[in-house]
């Protein structure tokens, strides 16, 4: 057993597996840092870093398998030195393993050239996916198209945002999240939150108290009477030990235009989750992530 383990460890060392793993880890870290910076600076889709991680995880076993098959990195191969005690009783053919005798001899798929080519193809797949997504979003194509590009909304159209429906046992949680959500949406340059004075006037015309909580049903009713094209309904609920915040963009008749949700493990993570949720809502309306990120950077300064 010990001999087998020693032999296995020696093979890993001889074939530069540790070196390949180290180089791949460092290169992956640098690549992810660069992609993260570009995602923020250029307003790339939020899933860009996640897709890059998936592709890198797929590439890792391929690189390690290539190192094993090819005997390590060219120029960094470590000469295997056998224990003199292991040479006793062995024939020259057993000590010197000819390439033709190697069980992987003739396998041309796992080569460094093919591995590098696979990495280039993975990068091309990532870039193509990002470009395709942005094109569909810009031109209003399919489910990822923005509502402004699809003609559902016009720039600066007013919308009504309902209060968070609190489905948890935490008192006043809905009020806190509503305030944060409204504050973030008010920064939008693509849509406009209906002025509170106009909301109060509309509620008065409906025979309602101007201080009436803005439920989803009331928001849709108000939007239908005032000619508002879209409302945003929000909700916070329990998700296991954590929380789930969700938002839906609906027409006044209740038909859904888009729905989003985020999960927070703790109560402290709820505000960042709401911020991410509002970003997705603003992006769906038609606001670029670059503008959204730039606004947050300015606020942070």
Short mmCIF file of C-alpha atoms in Angstrom, two decimals:
data_model
loop_
_atom_site.label_atom_id
_atom_site.label_comp_id
_atom_site.label_asym_id
_atom_site.label_seq_id
_atom_site.Cartn_x
_atom_site.Cartn_y
_atom_site.Cartn_z
CA UNK A 1 0.00 0.00 0.00
CA UNK A 2 2.75 2.44 0.97
CA UNK A 3 4.68 1.50 -2.16
CA UNK A 4 1.62 2.27 -4.30
CA UNK A 5 1.12 5.64 -2.66
CA UNK A 6 4.81 6.52 -3.11
CA UNK A 7 4.67 5.48 -6.74
CA UNK A 8 1.52 7.55 -7.31
CA UNK A 9 3.07 10.61 -5.65
CA UNK A 10 6.25 10.18 -7.70
CA UNK A 11 4.23 10.01 -10.90
CA UNK A 12 2.33 13.18 -10.04
CA UNK A 13 5.61 14.92 -9.33
CA UNK A 14 7.29 13.61 -12.46
CA UNK A 15 4.49 14.71 -14.70
CA UNK A 16 4.48 18.28 -13.32
CA UNK A 17 0.88 18.01 -12.12
CA UNK A 18 1.53 20.36 -9.20
CA UNK A 19 3.20 22.90 -11.45
CA UNK A 20 0.31 22.76 -13.93
CA UNK A 21 -2.21 23.14 -11.11
CA UNK A 22 -0.34 26.15 -9.69
CA UNK A 23 0.03 27.91 -13.03
CA UNK A 24 -3.63 27.28 -13.87
CA UNK A 25 -4.79 28.59 -10.48
CA UNK A 26 -2.75 31.81 -10.76
CA UNK A 27 -3.83 32.39 -14.37
CA UNK A 28 -7.48 31.75 -13.46
CA UNK A 29 -7.31 34.19 -10.55
CA UNK A 30 -5.88 36.92 -12.77
CA UNK A 31 -8.43 36.21 -15.50
CA UNK A 32 -11.37 36.38 -13.09
CA UNK A 33 -10.09 39.65 -11.61
CA UNK A 34 -9.87 41.11 -15.11
CA UNK A 35 -13.33 39.88 -16.09
CA UNK A 36 -14.79 41.28 -12.87
CA UNK A 37 -13.30 44.69 -13.58
CA UNK A 38 -14.53 44.66 -17.19
CA UNK A 39 -18.00 43.61 -16.07
CA UNK A 40 -18.26 46.69 -13.89
CA UNK A 41 -16.51 49.12 -16.24
CA UNK A 42 -18.26 48.07 -19.46
CA UNK A 43 -21.63 47.07 -17.99
CA UNK A 44 -21.41 43.42 -18.99
CA UNK A 45 -24.13 40.97 -17.88
CA UNK A 46 -23.91 40.00 -14.23
CA UNK A 47 -23.52 36.33 -15.15
CA UNK A 48 -20.27 36.94 -17.07
CA UNK A 49 -17.91 36.11 -14.14
CA UNK A 50 -20.03 33.06 -13.21
CA UNK A 51 -19.83 31.70 -16.75
CA UNK A 52 -16.07 32.27 -16.74
CA UNK A 53 -15.78 30.27 -13.50
CA UNK A 54 -17.74 27.37 -15.03
CA UNK A 55 -15.52 27.32 -18.12
CA UNK A 56 -12.38 27.41 -15.98
CA UNK A 57 -13.64 24.52 -13.84
CA UNK A 58 -14.33 22.51 -17.00
CA UNK A 59 -10.83 23.28 -18.28
CA UNK A 60 -9.03 22.28 -15.07
CA UNK A 61 -9.35 18.47 -15.39
CA UNK A 62 -8.51 18.72 -19.08
CA UNK A 63 -5.26 20.54 -18.30
CA UNK A 64 -4.34 18.07 -15.55
CA UNK A 65 -5.12 15.10 -17.82
CA UNK A 66 -2.96 16.64 -20.52
CA UNK A 67 -0.10 17.01 -18.04
CA UNK A 68 -0.40 13.33 -17.12
CA UNK A 69 -0.56 12.13 -20.72
CA UNK A 70 2.19 14.42 -21.99
CA UNK A 71 4.46 13.80 -19.01
CA UNK A 72 4.37 17.38 -17.76
CA UNK A 73 4.98 20.83 -19.15
CA UNK A 74 7.53 20.94 -21.99
CA UNK A 75 10.83 22.11 -20.53
CA UNK A 76 9.70 21.49 -16.96
CA UNK A 77 9.55 17.70 -16.96
CA UNK A 78 11.14 16.16 -13.93
CA UNK A 79 13.33 13.11 -14.54
CA UNK A 80 12.00 10.17 -12.60
CA UNK A 81 14.66 8.71 -10.33
CA UNK A 82 13.82 5.20 -9.23
CA UNK A 83 14.74 3.83 -5.87
CA UNK A 84 17.82 1.58 -6.37
CA UNK A 85 16.08 -1.10 -4.31
CA UNK A 86 13.34 -1.21 -6.91
CA UNK A 87 15.78 -2.05 -9.71
CA UNK A 88 16.74 -5.44 -8.31
CA UNK A 89 15.34 -8.25 -10.37
CA UNK A 90 14.00 -5.97 -13.13
CA UNK A 91 14.91 -6.29 -16.78
CA UNK A 92 16.13 -3.26 -18.80
CA UNK A 93 12.79 -3.23 -20.59
CA UNK A 94 10.96 -2.89 -17.28
CA UNK A 95 13.19 -0.04 -16.10
CA UNK A 96 13.19 1.90 -19.37
CA UNK A 97 9.60 2.37 -20.47
CA UNK A 98 9.57 3.02 -24.20
CA UNK A 99 6.96 5.46 -25.54
CA UNK A 100 5.35 2.65 -27.51
CA UNK A 101 4.81 0.73 -24.28
CA UNK A 102 3.00 3.57 -22.55
CA UNK A 103 -0.75 2.81 -22.18
CA UNK A 104 -1.61 6.29 -23.53
CA UNK A 105 0.71 6.05 -26.54
CA UNK A 106 -1.00 7.19 -29.70
CA UNK A 107 -3.65 9.28 -27.96
CA UNK A 108 -3.43 12.61 -29.79
CA UNK A 109 -6.47 14.32 -28.29
CA UNK A 110 -4.87 15.36 -25.00
CA UNK A 111 -2.04 17.52 -26.28
CA UNK A 112 -0.88 20.94 -25.15
CA UNK A 113 -1.80 22.35 -28.53
CA UNK A 114 -5.36 21.04 -28.25
CA UNK A 115 -5.64 22.23 -24.64
CA UNK A 116 -4.58 25.76 -25.58
CA UNK A 117 -6.95 25.68 -28.54
CA UNK A 118 -9.74 24.59 -26.19
CA UNK A 119 -8.97 27.56 -23.94
CA UNK A 120 -9.18 29.93 -26.90
CA UNK A 121 -12.51 28.39 -27.92
CA UNK A 122 -13.83 28.76 -24.36
CA UNK A 123 -12.86 32.45 -24.37
CA UNK A 124 -14.57 32.85 -27.74
CA UNK A 125 -17.71 31.17 -26.37
CA UNK A 126 -17.77 33.56 -23.41
CA UNK A 127 -17.28 36.62 -25.62
CA UNK A 128 -19.89 35.45 -28.12
CA UNK A 129 -22.43 34.80 -25.35
CA UNK A 130 -21.90 38.27 -23.90
CA UNK A 131 -22.16 39.99 -27.28
CA UNK A 132 -25.28 38.00 -28.20
CA UNK A 133 -26.94 38.86 -24.88
CA UNK A 134 -26.17 42.56 -25.19
CA UNK A 135 -27.41 42.60 -28.79
CA UNK A 136 -30.68 40.91 -27.82
CA UNK A 137 -31.09 43.29 -24.88
CA UNK A 138 -30.40 46.37 -27.01
CA UNK A 139 -32.75 45.38 -29.83
CA UNK A 140 -35.52 43.96 -27.61
CA UNK A 141 -35.16 40.41 -28.89
CA UNK A 142 -36.56 37.52 -26.87
CA UNK A 143 -36.99 37.34 -23.10
CA UNK A 144 -33.75 39.25 -22.41
CA UNK A 145 -34.78 42.28 -24.49
CA UNK A 146 -35.32 45.51 -22.58
CA UNK A 147 -38.85 46.87 -22.31
CA UNK A 148 -37.86 50.19 -23.89
CA UNK A 149 -36.30 48.40 -26.86
CA UNK A 150 -39.42 46.24 -27.20
CA UNK A 151 -41.60 49.35 -27.29
CA UNK A 152 -43.48 48.45 -24.11
CA UNK A 153 -42.21 51.62 -22.43
CA UNK A 154 -40.88 54.94 -23.62
CA UNK A 155 -37.84 56.58 -21.98
CA UNK A 156 -38.81 58.46 -18.80
CA UNK A 157 -42.25 56.84 -18.67
CA UNK A 158 -43.74 56.96 -15.14
CA UNK A 159 -44.16 53.71 -13.21
CA UNK A 160 -45.74 52.82 -9.87
CA UNK A 161 -43.80 50.76 -7.35
CA UNK A 162 -45.80 48.85 -4.77
CA UNK A 163 -44.62 48.44 -1.19
CA UNK A 164 -42.83 45.23 -0.24
CA UNK A 165 -45.32 42.61 0.86
CA UNK A 166 -43.84 41.24 4.08
CA UNK A 167 -44.38 37.49 4.34
CA UNK A 168 -41.95 37.09 7.25
CA UNK A 169 -42.30 37.42 11.01
CA UNK A 170 -39.86 40.37 11.15
CA UNK A 171 -41.71 43.56 12.06
CA UNK A 172 -41.39 46.55 9.70
CA UNK A 173 -39.07 44.60 7.38
CA UNK A 174 -41.23 45.43 4.38
CA UNK A 175 -41.04 49.15 5.14
CA UNK A 176 -37.22 49.12 5.34
CA UNK A 177 -36.86 47.22 2.09
CA UNK A 178 -39.44 49.42 0.35
CA UNK A 179 -37.46 52.52 1.25
CA UNK A 180 -34.19 51.03 -0.05
CA UNK A 181 -35.84 49.76 -3.25
CA UNK A 182 -37.52 53.11 -3.96
CA UNK A 183 -34.25 54.97 -3.35
CA UNK A 184 -32.36 52.84 -5.84
CA UNK A 185 -35.08 52.95 -8.52
CA UNK A 186 -35.30 56.73 -8.15
CA UNK A 187 -31.77 56.93 -9.59
CA UNK A 188 -32.94 55.40 -12.84
CA UNK A 189 -32.45 57.47 -15.94
CA UNK A 190 -34.76 55.33 -18.06
CA UNK A 191 -38.04 55.40 -16.09
CA UNK A 192 -39.58 57.78 -13.55
CA UNK A 193 -41.29 56.88 -10.29
CA UNK A 194 -44.73 58.49 -10.22
CA UNK A 195 -44.54 61.63 -8.09
CA UNK A 196 -45.86 61.04 -4.54
CA UNK A 197 -48.10 64.12 -4.86
CA UNK A 198 -49.70 62.65 -7.98
CA UNK A 199 -50.09 59.34 -6.18
CA UNK A 200 -51.86 61.06 -3.28
CA UNK A 201 -54.16 62.95 -5.67
CA UNK A 202 -55.00 59.74 -7.51
CA UNK A 203 -55.77 57.93 -4.26
CA UNK A 204 -58.02 60.78 -3.20
CA UNK A 205 -59.93 60.53 -6.49
CA UNK A 206 -60.37 56.83 -5.76
CA UNK A 207 -61.82 57.72 -2.37
CA UNK A 208 -58.81 56.29 -0.57
CA UNK A 209 -56.75 57.73 2.24
CA UNK A 210 -53.55 59.23 0.71
CA UNK A 211 -51.59 57.32 3.39
CA UNK A 212 -53.00 53.98 2.29
CA UNK A 213 -50.24 51.35 1.86
CA UNK A 214 -49.50 50.79 -1.80
CA UNK A 215 -50.31 47.12 -2.30
CA UNK A 216 -49.80 45.41 -5.63
CA UNK A 217 -53.53 45.29 -6.31
CA UNK A 218 -53.92 48.99 -5.52
CA UNK A 219 -50.91 49.87 -7.68
CA UNK A 220 -52.37 48.04 -10.68
CA UNK A 221 -55.78 49.65 -10.17
CA UNK A 222 -54.19 53.08 -9.92
CA UNK A 223 -52.05 52.47 -13.00
CA UNK A 224 -55.09 51.44 -15.03
CA UNK A 225 -56.97 54.63 -14.11
CA UNK A 226 -53.99 56.96 -14.66
CA UNK A 227 -52.69 55.42 -17.89
CA UNK A 228 -49.48 54.10 -16.32
CA UNK A 229 -47.99 51.34 -18.47
CA UNK A 230 -46.23 49.28 -15.81
CA UNK A 231 -46.09 48.66 -12.07
CA UNK A 232 -43.49 46.88 -9.96
CA UNK A 233 -44.72 44.51 -7.27
CA UNK A 234 -42.28 43.36 -4.57
CA UNK A 235 -42.25 40.76 -1.84
CA UNK A 236 -39.98 39.44 0.92
CA UNK A 237 -40.46 35.92 2.26
CA UNK A 238 -38.60 33.19 4.07
CA UNK A 239 -36.36 30.83 2.12
CA UNK A 240 -35.21 28.15 4.52
CA UNK A 241 -33.15 29.86 7.23
CA UNK A 242 -32.69 32.93 5.01
CA UNK A 243 -34.84 35.25 2.94
CA UNK A 244 -36.03 35.67 -0.64
CA UNK A 245 -36.80 39.06 -2.17
CA UNK A 246 -38.67 39.17 -5.44
CA UNK A 247 -39.94 41.76 -7.88
CA UNK A 248 -42.32 41.53 -10.79
CA UNK A 249 -42.86 44.04 -13.58
CA UNK A 250 -46.53 43.85 -14.53
CA UNK A 251 -49.00 45.56 -16.80
CA UNK A 252 -52.04 47.19 -15.17
CA UNK A 253 -54.12 44.12 -16.14
CA UNK A 254 -51.80 41.91 -14.07
CA UNK A 255 -49.95 40.20 -16.92
CA UNK A 256 -46.29 39.75 -16.10
CA UNK A 257 -43.57 41.38 -18.19
CA UNK A 258 -40.68 40.04 -16.10
CA UNK A 259 -39.99 38.52 -12.69
CA UNK A 260 -36.79 38.44 -10.64
CA UNK A 261 -35.72 37.14 -7.25
CA UNK A 262 -32.66 37.17 -5.02
CA UNK A 263 -31.77 35.12 -1.95
CA UNK A 264 -30.18 36.46 1.24
CA UNK A 265 -28.72 34.08 3.81
CA UNK A 266 -29.11 36.51 6.71
CA UNK A 267 -31.04 39.67 7.50
CA UNK A 268 -27.83 41.68 7.07
CA UNK A 269 -27.60 40.51 3.45
CA UNK A 270 -31.10 41.69 2.58
CA UNK A 271 -30.15 45.24 1.57
CA UNK A 272 -27.42 44.08 -0.88
CA UNK A 273 -29.94 41.57 -2.27
CA UNK A 274 -32.51 44.34 -2.75
CA UNK A 275 -29.87 46.48 -4.46
CA UNK A 276 -29.07 43.64 -6.86
CA UNK A 277 -32.77 43.09 -7.42
CA UNK A 278 -33.33 46.74 -8.33
CA UNK A 279 -30.37 46.59 -10.72
CA UNK A 280 -32.00 43.72 -12.58
CA UNK A 281 -35.30 45.59 -12.72
CA UNK A 282 -33.60 48.74 -14.04
CA UNK A 283 -31.70 46.69 -16.62
CA UNK A 284 -34.95 45.10 -17.79
CA UNK A 285 -36.51 48.53 -18.19
CA UNK A 286 -33.62 49.46 -20.51
CA UNK A 287 -30.91 51.03 -18.37
CA UNK A 288 -27.39 49.79 -19.04
CA UNK A 289 -25.45 48.11 -16.26
CA UNK A 290 -22.59 50.48 -16.96
CA UNK A 291 -24.82 53.41 -15.99
CA UNK A 292 -26.11 51.55 -12.95
CA UNK A 293 -22.59 50.69 -11.74
CA UNK A 294 -21.36 54.22 -12.45
CA UNK A 295 -24.14 55.64 -10.27
CA UNK A 296 -23.14 53.38 -7.39
CA UNK A 297 -19.50 54.31 -7.76
CA UNK A 298 -20.41 57.99 -7.57
CA UNK A 299 -22.55 57.40 -4.49
CA UNK A 300 -19.69 55.50 -2.88
CA UNK A 301 -17.35 58.44 -3.42
#
